[in-house]
CSV table of C-alpha atoms and ligand atoms in Angstrom, one decimal:
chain,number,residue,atom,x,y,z
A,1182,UNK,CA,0.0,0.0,0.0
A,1183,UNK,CA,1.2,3.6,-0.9
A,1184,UNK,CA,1.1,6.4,2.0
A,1185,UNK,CA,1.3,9.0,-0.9
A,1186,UNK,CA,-2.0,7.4,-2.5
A,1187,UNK,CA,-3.7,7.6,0.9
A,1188,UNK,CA,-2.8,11.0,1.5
A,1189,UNK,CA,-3.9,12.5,-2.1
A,1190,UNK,CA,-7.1,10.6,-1.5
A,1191,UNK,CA,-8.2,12.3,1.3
A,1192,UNK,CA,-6.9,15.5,0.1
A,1193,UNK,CA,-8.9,14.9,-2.4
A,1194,UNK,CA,-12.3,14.4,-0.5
A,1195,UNK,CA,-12.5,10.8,-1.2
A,1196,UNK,CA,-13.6,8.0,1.4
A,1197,UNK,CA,-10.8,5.6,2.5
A,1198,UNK,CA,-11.0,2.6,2.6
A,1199,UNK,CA,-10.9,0.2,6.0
A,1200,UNK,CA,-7.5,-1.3,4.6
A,1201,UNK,CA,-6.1,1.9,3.7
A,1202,UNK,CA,-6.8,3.2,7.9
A,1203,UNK,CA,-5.4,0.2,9.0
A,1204,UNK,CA,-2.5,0.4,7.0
A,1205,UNK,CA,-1.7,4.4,8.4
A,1206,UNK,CA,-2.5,3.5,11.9
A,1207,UNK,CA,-0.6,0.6,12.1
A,1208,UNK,CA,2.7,2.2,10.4
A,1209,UNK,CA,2.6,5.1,12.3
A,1210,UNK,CA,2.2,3.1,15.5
A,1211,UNK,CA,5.4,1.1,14.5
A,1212,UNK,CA,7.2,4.1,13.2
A,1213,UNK,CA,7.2,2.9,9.2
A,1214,UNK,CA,5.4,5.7,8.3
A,1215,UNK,CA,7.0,8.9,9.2
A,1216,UNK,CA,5.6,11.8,11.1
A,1217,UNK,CA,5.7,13.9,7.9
A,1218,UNK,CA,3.1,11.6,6.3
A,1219,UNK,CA,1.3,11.3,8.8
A,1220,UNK,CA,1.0,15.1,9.8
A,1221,UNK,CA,0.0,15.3,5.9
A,1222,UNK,CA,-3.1,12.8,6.1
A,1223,UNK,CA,-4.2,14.0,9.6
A,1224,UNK,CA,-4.5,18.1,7.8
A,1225,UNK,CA,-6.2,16.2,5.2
A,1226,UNK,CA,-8.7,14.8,7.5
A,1227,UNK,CA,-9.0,17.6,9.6
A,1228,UNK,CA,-10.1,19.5,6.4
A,1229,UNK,CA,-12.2,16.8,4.9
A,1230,UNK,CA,-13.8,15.2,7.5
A,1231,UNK,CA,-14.2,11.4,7.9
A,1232,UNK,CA,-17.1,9.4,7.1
A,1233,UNK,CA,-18.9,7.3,9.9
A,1234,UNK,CA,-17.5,4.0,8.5
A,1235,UNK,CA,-14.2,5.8,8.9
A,1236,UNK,CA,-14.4,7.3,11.9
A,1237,UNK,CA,-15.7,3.8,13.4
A,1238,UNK,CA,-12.6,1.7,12.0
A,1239,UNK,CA,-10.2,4.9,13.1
A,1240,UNK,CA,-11.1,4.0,16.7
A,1241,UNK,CA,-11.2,0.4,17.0
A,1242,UNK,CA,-7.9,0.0,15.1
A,1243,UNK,CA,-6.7,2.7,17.9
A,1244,UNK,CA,-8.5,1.0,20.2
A,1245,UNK,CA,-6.9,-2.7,19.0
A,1246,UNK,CA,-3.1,-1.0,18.7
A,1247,UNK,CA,-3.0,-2.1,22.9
A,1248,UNK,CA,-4.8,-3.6,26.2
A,1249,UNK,CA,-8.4,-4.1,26.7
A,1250,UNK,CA,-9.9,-4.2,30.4
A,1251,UNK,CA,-11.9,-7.5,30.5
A,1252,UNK,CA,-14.3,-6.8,33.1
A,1253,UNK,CA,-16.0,-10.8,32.7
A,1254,UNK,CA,-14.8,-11.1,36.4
A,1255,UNK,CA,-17.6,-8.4,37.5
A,1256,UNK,CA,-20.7,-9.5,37.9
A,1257,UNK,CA,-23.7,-7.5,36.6
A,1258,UNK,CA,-23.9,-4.4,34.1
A,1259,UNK,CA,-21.0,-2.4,34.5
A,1260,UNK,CA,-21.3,1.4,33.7
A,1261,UNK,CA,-18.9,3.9,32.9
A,1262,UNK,CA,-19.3,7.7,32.8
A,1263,UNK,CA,-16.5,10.3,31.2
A,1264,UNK,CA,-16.7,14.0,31.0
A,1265,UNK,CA,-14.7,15.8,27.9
A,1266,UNK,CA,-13.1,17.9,31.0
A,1267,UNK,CA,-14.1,21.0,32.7
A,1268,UNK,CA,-12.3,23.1,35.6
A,1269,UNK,CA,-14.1,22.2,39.0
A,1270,UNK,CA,-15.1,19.1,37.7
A,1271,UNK,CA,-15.3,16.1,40.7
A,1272,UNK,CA,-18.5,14.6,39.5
A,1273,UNK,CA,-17.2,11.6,39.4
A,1274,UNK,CA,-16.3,11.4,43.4
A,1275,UNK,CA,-19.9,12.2,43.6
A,1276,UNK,CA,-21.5,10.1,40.9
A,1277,UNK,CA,-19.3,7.1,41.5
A,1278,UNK,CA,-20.9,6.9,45.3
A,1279,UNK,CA,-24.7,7.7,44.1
A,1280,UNK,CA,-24.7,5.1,41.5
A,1281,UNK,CA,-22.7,2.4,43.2
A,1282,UNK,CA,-25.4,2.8,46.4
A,1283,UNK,CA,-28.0,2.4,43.6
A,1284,UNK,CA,-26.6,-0.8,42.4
A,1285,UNK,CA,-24.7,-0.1,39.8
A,1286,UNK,CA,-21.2,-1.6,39.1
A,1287,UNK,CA,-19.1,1.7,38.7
A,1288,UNK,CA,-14.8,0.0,38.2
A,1289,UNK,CA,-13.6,3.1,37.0
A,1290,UNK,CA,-10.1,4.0,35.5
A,1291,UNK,CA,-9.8,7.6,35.9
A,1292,UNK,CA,-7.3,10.5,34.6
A,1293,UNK,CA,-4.3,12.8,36.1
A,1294,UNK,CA,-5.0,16.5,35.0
A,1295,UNK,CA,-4.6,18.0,31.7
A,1296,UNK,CA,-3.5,21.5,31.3
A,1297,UNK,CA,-5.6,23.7,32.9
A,1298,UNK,CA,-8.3,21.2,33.6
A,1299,UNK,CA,-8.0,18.7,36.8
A,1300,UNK,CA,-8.1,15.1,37.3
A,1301,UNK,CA,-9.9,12.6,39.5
A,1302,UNK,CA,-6.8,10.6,40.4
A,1303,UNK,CA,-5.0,14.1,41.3
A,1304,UNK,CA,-7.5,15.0,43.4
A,1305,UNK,CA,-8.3,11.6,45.0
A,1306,UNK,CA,-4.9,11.3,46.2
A,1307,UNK,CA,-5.6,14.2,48.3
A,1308,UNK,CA,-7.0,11.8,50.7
A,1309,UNK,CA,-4.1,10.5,53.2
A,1310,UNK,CA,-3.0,6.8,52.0
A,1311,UNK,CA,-5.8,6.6,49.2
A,1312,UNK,CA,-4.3,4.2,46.6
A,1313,UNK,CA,-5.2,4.7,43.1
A,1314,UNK,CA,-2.9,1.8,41.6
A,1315,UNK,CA,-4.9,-1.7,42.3
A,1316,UNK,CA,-3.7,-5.3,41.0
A,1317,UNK,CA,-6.6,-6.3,38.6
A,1318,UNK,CA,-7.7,-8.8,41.7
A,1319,UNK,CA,-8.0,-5.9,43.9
A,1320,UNK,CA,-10.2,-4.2,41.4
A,1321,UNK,CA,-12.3,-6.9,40.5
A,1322,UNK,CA,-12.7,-7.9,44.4
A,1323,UNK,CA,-13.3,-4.5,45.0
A,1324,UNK,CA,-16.1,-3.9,42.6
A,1325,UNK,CA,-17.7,-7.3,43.3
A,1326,UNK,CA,-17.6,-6.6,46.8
A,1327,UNK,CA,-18.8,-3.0,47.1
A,1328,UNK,CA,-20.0,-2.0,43.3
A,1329,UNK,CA,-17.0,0.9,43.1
A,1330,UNK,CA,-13.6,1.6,42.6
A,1331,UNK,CA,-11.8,4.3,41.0
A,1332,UNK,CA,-7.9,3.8,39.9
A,1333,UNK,CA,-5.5,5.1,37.7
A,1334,UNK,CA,-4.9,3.6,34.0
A,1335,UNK,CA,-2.4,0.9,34.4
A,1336,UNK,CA,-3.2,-0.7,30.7
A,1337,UNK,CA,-1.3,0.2,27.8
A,1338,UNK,CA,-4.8,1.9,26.1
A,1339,UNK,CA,-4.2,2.4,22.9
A,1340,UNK,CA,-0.8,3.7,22.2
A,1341,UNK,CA,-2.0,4.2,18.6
A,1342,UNK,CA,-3.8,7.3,20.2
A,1343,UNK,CA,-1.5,8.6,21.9
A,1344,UNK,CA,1.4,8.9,19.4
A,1345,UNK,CA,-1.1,10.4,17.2
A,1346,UNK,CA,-2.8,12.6,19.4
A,1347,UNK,CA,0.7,13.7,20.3
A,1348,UNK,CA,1.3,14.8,16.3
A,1349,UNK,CA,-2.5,16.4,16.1
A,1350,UNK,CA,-1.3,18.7,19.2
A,1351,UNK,CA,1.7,20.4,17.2
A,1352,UNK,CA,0.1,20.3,13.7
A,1353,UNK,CA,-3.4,22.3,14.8
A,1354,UNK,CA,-5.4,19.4,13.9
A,1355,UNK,CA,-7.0,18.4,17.4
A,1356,UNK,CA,-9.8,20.7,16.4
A,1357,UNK,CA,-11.7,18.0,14.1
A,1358,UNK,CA,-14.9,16.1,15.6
A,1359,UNK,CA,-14.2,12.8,14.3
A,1360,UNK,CA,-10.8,13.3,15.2
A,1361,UNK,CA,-11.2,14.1,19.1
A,1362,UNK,CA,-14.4,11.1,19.2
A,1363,UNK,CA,-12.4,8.6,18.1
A,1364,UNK,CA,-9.6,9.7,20.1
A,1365,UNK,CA,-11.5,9.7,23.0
A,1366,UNK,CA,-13.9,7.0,22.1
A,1367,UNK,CA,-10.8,4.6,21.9
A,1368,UNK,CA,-9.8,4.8,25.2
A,1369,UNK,CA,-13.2,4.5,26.3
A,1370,UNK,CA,-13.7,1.5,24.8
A,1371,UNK,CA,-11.1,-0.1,26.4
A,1372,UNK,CA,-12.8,0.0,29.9
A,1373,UNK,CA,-15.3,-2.7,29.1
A,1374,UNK,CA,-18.2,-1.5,30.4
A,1375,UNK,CA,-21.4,-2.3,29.2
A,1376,UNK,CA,-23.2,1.1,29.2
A,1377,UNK,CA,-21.0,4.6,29.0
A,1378,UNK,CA,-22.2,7.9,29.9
A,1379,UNK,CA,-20.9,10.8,28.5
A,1380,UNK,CA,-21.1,14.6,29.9
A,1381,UNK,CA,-20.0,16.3,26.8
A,1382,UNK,CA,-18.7,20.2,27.9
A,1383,UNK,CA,-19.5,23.3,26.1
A,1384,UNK,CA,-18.4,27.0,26.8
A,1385,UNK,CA,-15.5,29.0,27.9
A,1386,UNK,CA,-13.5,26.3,29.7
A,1387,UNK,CA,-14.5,23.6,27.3
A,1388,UNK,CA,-12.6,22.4,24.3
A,1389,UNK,CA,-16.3,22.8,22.7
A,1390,UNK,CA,-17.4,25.9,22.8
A,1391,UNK,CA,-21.2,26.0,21.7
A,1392,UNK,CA,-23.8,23.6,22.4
A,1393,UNK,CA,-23.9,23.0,18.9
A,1394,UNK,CA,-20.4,21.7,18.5
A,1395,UNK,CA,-20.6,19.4,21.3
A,1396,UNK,CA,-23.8,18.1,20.7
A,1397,UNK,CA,-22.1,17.1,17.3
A,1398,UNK,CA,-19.5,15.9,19.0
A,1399,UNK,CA,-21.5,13.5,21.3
A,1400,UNK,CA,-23.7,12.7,18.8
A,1401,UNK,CA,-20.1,11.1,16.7
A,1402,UNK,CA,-19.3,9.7,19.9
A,1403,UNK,CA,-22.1,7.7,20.9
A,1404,UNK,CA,-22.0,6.5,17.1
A,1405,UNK,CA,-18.8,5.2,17.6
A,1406,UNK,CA,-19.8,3.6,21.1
A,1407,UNK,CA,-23.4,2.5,19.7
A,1408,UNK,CA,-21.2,0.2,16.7
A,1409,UNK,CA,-19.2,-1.4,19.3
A,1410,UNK,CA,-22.2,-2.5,21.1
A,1411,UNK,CA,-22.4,-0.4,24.2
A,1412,UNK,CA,-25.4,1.4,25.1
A,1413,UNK,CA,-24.8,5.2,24.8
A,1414,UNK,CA,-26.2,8.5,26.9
A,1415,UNK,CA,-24.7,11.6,26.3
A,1416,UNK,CA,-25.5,14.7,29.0
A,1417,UNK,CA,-24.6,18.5,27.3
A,1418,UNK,CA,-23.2,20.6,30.1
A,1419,UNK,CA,-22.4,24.1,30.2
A,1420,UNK,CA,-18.5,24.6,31.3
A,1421,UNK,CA,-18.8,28.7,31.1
A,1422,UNK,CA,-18.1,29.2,34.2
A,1423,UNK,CA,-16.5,26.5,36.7
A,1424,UNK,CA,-18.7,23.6,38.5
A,1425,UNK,CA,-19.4,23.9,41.9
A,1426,UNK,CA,-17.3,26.8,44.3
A,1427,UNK,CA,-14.4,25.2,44.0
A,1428,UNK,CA,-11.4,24.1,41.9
A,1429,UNK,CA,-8.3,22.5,43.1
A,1430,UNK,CA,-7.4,18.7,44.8
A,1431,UNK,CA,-8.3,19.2,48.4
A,1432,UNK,CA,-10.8,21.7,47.6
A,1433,UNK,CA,-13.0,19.6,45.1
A,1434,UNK,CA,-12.5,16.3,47.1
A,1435,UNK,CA,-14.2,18.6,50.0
A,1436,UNK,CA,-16.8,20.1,47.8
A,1437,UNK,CA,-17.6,16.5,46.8
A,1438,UNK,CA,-17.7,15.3,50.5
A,1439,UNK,CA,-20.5,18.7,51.1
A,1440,UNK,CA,-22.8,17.1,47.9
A,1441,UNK,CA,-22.8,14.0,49.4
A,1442,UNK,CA,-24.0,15.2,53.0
A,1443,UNK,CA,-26.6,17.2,51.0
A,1444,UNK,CA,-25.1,20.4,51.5
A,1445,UNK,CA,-23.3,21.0,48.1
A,1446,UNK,CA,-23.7,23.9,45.4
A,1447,UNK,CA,-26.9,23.1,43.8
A,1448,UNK,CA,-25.0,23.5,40.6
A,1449,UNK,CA,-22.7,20.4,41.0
A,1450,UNK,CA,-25.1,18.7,42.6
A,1451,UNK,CA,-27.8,18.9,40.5
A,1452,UNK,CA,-25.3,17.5,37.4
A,1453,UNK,CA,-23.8,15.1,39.3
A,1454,UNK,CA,-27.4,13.4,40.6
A,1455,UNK,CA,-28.3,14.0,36.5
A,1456,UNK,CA,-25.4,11.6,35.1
A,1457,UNK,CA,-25.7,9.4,38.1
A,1458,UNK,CA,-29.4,8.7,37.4
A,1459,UNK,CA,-28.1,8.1,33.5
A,1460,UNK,CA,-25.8,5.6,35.0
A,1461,UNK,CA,-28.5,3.8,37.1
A,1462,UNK,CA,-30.9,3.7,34.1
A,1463,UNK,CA,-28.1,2.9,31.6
A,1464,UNK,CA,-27.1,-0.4,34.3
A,1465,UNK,CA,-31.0,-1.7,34.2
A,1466,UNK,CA,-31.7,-0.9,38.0
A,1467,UNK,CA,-34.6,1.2,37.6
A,1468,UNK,CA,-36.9,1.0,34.2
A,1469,UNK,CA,-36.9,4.6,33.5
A,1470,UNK,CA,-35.2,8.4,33.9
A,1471,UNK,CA,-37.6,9.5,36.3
A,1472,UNK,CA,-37.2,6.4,38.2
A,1473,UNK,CA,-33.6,6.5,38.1
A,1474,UNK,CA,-33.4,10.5,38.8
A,1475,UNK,CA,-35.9,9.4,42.4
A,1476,UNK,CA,-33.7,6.6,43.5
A,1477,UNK,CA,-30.3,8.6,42.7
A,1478,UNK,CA,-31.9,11.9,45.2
A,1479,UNK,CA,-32.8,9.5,47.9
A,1480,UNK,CA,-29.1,7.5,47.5
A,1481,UNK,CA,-27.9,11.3,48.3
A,1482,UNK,CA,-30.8,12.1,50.8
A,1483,UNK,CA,-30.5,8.9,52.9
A,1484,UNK,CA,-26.7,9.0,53.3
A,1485,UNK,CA,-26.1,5.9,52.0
A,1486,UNK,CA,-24.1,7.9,48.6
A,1487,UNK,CA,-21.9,8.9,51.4
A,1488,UNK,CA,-21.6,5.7,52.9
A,1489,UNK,CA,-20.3,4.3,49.4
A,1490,UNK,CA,-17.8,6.9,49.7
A,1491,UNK,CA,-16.6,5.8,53.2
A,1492,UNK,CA,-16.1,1.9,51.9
A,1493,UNK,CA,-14.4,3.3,48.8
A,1494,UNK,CA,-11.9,5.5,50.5
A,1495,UNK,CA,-11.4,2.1,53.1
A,1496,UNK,CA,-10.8,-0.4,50.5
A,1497,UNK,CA,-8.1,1.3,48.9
A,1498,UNK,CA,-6.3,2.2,51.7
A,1499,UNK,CA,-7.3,6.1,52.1
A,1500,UNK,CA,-7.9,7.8,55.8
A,1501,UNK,CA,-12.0,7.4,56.4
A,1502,UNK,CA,-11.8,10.5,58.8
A,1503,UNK,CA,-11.6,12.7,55.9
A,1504,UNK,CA,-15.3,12.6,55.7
A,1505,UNK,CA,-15.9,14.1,59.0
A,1506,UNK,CA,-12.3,16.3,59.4
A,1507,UNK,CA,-11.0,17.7,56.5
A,1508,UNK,CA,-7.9,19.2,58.5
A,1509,UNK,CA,-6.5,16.0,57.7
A,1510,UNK,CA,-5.8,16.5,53.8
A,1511,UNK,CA,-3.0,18.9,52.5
A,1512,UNK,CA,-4.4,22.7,52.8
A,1513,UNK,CA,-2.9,26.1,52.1
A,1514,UNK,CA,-1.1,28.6,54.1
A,1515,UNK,CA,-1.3,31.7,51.9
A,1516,UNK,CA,-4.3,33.2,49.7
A,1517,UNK,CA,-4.4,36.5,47.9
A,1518,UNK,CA,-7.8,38.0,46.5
A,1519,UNK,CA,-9.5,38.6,42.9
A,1520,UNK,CA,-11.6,41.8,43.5
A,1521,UNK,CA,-14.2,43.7,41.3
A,1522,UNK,CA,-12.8,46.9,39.7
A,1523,UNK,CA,-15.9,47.6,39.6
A,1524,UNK,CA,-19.7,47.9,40.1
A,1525,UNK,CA,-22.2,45.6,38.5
A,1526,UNK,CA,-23.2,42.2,37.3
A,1527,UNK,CA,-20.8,39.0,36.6
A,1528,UNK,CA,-22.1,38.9,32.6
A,1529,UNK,CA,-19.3,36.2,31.7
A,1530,UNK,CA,-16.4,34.0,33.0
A,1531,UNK,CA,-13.3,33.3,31.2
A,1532,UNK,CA,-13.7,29.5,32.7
A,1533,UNK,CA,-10.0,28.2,31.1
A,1534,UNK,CA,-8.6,31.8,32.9
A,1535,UNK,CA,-9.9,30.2,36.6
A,1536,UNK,CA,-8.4,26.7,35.5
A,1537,UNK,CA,-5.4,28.6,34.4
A,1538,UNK,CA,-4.9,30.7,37.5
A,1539,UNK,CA,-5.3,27.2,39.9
A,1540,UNK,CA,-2.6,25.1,37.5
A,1541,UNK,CA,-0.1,28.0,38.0
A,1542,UNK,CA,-0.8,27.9,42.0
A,1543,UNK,CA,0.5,25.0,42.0
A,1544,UNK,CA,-2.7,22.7,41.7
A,1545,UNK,CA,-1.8,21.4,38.0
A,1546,UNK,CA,1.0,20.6,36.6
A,1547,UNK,CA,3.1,23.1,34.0
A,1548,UNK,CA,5.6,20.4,32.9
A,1549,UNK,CA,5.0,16.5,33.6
A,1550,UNK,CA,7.5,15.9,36.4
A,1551,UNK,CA,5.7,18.7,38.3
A,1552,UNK,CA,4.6,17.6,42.0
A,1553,UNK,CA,1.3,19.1,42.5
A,1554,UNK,CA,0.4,21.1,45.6
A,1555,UNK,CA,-2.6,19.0,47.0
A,1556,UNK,CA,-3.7,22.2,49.2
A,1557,UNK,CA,-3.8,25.1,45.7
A,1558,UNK,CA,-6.6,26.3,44.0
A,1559,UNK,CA,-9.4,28.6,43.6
A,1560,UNK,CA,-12.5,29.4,45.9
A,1561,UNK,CA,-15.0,30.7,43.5
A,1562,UNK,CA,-17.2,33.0,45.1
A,1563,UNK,CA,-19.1,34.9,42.4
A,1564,UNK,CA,-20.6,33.2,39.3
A,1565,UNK,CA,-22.8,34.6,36.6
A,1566,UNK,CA,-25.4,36.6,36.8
A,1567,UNK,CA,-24.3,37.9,40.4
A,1568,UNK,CA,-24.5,41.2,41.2
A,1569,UNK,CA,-20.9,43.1,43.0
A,1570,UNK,CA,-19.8,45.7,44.2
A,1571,UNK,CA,-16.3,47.6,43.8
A,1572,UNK,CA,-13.7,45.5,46.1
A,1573,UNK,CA,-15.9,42.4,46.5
A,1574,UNK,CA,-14.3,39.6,46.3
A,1575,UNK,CA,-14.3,37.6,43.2
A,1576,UNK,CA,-12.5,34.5,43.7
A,1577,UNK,CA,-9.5,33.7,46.1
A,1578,UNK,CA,-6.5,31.4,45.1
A,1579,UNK,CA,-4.7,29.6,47.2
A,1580,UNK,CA,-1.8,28.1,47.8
A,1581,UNK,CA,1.9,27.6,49.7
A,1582,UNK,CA,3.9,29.4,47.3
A,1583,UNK,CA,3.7,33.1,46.7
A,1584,UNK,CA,5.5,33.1,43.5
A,1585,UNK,CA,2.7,30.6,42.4
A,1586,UNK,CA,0.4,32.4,43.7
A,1587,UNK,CA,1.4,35.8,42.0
A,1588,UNK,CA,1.2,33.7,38.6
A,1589,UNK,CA,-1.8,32.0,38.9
A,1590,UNK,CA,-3.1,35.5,39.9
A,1591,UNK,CA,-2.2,37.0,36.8
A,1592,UNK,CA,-4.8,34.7,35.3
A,1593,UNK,CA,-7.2,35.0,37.7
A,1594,UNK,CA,-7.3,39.1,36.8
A,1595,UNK,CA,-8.5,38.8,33.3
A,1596,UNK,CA,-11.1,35.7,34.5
A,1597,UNK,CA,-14.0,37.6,35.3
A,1598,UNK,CA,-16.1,40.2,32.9
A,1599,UNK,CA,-18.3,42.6,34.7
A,1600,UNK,CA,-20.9,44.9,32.7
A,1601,UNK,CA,-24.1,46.6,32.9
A,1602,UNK,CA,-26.4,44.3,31.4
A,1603,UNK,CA,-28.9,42.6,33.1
A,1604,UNK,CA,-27.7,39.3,34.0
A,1605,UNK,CA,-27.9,36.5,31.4
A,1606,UNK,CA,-27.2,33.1,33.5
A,1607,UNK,CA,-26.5,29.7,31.1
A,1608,UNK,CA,-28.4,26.7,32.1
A,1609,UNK,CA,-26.8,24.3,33.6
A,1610,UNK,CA,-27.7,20.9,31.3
A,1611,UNK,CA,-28.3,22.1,27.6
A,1612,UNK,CA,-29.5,18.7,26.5
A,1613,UNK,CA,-29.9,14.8,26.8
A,1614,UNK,CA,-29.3,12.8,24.0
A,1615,UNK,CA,-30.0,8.5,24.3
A,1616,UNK,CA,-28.8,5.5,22.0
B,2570,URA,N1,-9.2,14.4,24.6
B,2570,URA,C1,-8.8,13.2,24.0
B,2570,URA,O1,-8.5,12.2,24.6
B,2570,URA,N2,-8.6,13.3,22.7
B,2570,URA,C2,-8.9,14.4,21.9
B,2570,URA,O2,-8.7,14.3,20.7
B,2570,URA,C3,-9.3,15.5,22.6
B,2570,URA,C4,-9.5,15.5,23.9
């Protein structure tokens, strides 16, 4: 097969062919085909789209290039959920509990931060002790045991991916749907769960920035999950201003602990109770939405979400106190203030600014070999549509370095817009979309 053929082909607007895909993301994987090449088709694609029938055979050779979880040793449906990525974002310490208590199998491998926006393993490993790295026994035992565990991605998941997301990131073409669904959609896959749902991100600190685009974007996605026999929700969420009141490791597992006692943002926890009723439905506990969306409020209202959270922490190894004293994880010893220059109303939120200003605090990491600062981050205290005053305070970032600080406040200035204009607030959950 010619590289030069498949290139001019999809320069040209033309469909390729399942052998031809194969053929590109094999040799690229195994370094025949040269970056140069491969730069060339992926500008092509980026341009000229790919069909469904290509975009399905991008991700499961991606998908086939390494490991695949077999979850065979877990009895009943097994559901996953994944979020495109947000700042403030713990839904998944809360939606992991809810659903578990509701009898769904949640084994979970989760994510370290990326860029501006934060991870669950990061911030789990805020907890004293917790261990995100289980043997496949533990896991399995784990999730048979007490229907949850979350841990970090021990497989070799498609490598294919990640050498080629690697070239999309310095050639601008990240940008394409098919491109970013089969990217993420091959990763996915490799979980083995039955059911997956999505909560795709749109807005200032999303990678999506309309509804539109993600809806698109989800729509590809559950396409791709739909064709490889899973059973597909997709939840369109508004990321234009951060989740919740708080962003950072210590902060957001906190935040997470105050939704699960009930008294949580209604923001965050109206989302999180949202994808964990998906879950609940998508694993065949209850027979409907409205069913699932009753039994995932009284999992949060009777306390037993928060128990799930408590035999979580325990099994892998994490300090249970946390729940009740929060003293014990990593916190901050200096803080310096975001105030309004002015009177009048929040009208917008530069989201990736806030996510910004928390990574440079020291809650994210700048280069990989960065050692986070468990205690940084941001408390959000204004959002849109909230009315200030000159000097109120906008947000506070936090922190035990002041040089960190001092950077992450240089983002934080240019985070908030404040006009005259009566208040315009986004909805939280733009649309549900089912497969
Ligand atoms: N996240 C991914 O994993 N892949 C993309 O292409 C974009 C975001």
């Amino acid at each position: 097969m010619d590289m030069i053929e498949i290139i001019a082909k999809k320069r040209d607007g033309h469909e390729l062919t399942g052998e031809q895909i194969r053929y590109f993301v094999r040799g690229f994987t195994d370094g025949s085909i040269p970056d140069y090449q491969a730069s060339a088709l992926l500008m092509a694609i980026y341009l000229n789209g790919l069909t469904d029938e290509e975009t399905y055979c991008l991700s499961d050779e991606m998908l086939h290039s390494g490991e695949l979880m077999d979850l065979s040793g877990i009895e009943g449906q097994k559901v996953d959920k994944h979020s495109t990525g947000g700042v403030g974002d713990k839904i998944t310490l809360i939606t992991g509990p809810i659903a578990a208590a509701c009898g769904v199998k949640v084994a979970k491998m989760s994510g370290r931060g990326l860029a501006y926006t934060g991870g669950t393993i990061d911030k789990l490993e805020a907890i004293p002790g917790f261990r995100t790295s289980l043997t496949t026994e533990e896991f399995f035992k784990q999730v048979n045991e007490i229907g949850l565990a979350v841990v970090s991605q021990t497989l070799d998941v498609a490598p294919a991916d990640k050498k080629i997301y690697a070239l999309r990131d310095v050639t601008a073409t990240v940008g394409n749907r098919s491109l970013i669904a089969s990217s993420i959609m091959s990763k996915k896959l490799a979980s083995g769960a039955d059911a997956i749902v999505l909560d795709v991100k749109c807005g200032s600190g999303a990678l999506m920035k309309t509804e539109e685009e993600a809806a698109d974007l989800a729509e590809i996605m559950m396409k791709i999950g739909n064709h490889a026999g899973k059973r597909m929700t997709a939840v369109i969420s508004d990321m234009n201003q951060p989740l919740g009141n708080a962003v950072g490791n210590t902060l957001e597992v906190i935040e997470a602990i105050e939704v699960l006692r009930g008294r949580g943002p209604a923001d965050i926890t109206q989302l999180a109770t949202e994808l964990a009723a998906h879950m609940v439905h998508a694993g065949g506990v209850e027979p409907t939405i409205e069913s699932a969306r009753e039994r995932a409020r009284n999992a949060l209202a009777d306390g037993s979400a928060l128990e799930k959270m408590r035999e979580m922490i325990r099994y892998q190894g994490g300090d249970e106190r946390v729940l009740e004293d929060y003293s014990i994880m990593p916190g901050s010893t200096l803080s310096v203030d975001v105030v309004a220059p002015r009177e009048g109303y929040i009208v917008a939120i530069n989201t990736q600014a806030v996510g910004q200003a928390s990574q440079h605090a020291g809650a994210g990491r700048l280069s990989k070999t960065d050692v986070l600062d468990m205690g940084a981050g941001i408390h959000v205290h204004k959002k849109i549509g909230d009315h200030v005053s000159a000097g109120d305070v906008l947000m506070t970032i936090v922190g035990n370095d002041a040089a960190k600080l001092q950077a992450g406040l240089k983002y934080g200035l240019s985070a908030y817009v404040i006009g005259d204009a009566s208040p315009w607030s986004p909805s939280l959950i733009h649309r549900i979309m089912t497969k």
